[in-house]
Short mmCIF file of N, CA and C in Angstrom, two decimals:
data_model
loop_
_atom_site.label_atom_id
_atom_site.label_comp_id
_atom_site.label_asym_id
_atom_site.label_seq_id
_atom_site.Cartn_x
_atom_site.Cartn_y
_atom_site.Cartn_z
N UNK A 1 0.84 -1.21 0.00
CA UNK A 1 0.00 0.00 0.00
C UNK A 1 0.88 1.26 0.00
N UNK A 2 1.91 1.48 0.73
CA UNK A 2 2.68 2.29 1.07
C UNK A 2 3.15 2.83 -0.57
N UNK A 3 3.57 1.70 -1.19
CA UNK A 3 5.03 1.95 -2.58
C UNK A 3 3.21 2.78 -3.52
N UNK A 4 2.62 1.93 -3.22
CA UNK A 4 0.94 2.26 -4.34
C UNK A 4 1.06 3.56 -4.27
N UNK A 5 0.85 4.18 -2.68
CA UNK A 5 0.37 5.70 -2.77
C UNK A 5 1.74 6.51 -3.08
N UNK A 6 3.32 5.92 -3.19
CA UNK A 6 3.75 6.77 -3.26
C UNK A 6 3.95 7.02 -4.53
N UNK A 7 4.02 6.10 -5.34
CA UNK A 7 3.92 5.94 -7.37
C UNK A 7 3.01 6.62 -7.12
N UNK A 8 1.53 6.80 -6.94
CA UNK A 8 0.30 7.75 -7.45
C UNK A 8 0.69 9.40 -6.53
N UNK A 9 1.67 9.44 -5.84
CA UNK A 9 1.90 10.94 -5.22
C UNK A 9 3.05 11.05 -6.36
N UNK A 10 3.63 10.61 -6.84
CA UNK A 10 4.92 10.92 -7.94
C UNK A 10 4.09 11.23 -9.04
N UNK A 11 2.87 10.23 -9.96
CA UNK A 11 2.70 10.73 -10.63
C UNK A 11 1.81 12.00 -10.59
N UNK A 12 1.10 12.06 -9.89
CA UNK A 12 0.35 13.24 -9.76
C UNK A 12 1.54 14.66 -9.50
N UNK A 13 2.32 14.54 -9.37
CA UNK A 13 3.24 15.75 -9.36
C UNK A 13 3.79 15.85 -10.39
N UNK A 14 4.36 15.21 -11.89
CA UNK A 14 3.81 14.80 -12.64
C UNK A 14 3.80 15.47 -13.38
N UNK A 15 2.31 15.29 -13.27
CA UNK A 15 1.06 15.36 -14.11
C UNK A 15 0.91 17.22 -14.20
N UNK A 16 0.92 17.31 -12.14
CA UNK A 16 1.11 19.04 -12.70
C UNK A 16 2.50 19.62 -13.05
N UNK A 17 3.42 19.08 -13.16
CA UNK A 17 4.41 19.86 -13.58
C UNK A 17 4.26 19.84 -14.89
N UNK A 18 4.04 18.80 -15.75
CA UNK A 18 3.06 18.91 -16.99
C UNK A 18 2.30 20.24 -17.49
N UNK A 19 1.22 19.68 -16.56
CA UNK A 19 0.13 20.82 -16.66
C UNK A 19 0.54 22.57 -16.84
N UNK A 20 1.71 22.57 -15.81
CA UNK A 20 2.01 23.90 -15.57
C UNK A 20 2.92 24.25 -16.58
N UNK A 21 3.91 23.44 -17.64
CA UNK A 21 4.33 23.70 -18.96
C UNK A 21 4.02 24.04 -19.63
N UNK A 22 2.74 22.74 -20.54
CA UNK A 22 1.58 23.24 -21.76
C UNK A 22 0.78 24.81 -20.53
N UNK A 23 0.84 25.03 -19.79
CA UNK A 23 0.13 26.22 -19.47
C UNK A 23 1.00 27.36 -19.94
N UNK A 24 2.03 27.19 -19.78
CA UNK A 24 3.77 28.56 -19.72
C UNK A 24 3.56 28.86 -21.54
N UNK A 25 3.45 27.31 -22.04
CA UNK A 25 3.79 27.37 -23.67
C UNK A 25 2.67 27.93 -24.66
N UNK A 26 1.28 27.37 -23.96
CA UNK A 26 0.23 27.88 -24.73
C UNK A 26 -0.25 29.45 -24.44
N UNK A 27 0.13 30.39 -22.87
CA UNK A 27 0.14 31.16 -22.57
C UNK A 27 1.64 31.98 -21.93
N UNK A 28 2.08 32.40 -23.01
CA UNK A 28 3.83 32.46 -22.52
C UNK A 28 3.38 34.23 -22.21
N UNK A 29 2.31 34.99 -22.16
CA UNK A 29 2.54 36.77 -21.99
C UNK A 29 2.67 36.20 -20.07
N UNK A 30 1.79 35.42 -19.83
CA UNK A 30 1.58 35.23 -18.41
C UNK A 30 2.24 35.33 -17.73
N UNK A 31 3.56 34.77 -18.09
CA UNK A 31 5.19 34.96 -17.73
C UNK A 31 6.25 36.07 -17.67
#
């Protein structure tokens, strides 16, 4: 259970560091 939640806390960080890229690239004045 332990290794489960920590793979799904890795990917979910991830996922937003992702998120927060395509956000920088599709909106780069924001920056």
């Amino acid at each position: 259970m332990t290794e489960t939640s920590s793979l799904i806390s890795i990917l979910s960080t991830i996922e937003l560091k992702l998120n927060g890229a395509l956000a920088v690239s599709n909106n780069p004045k924001t920056f």
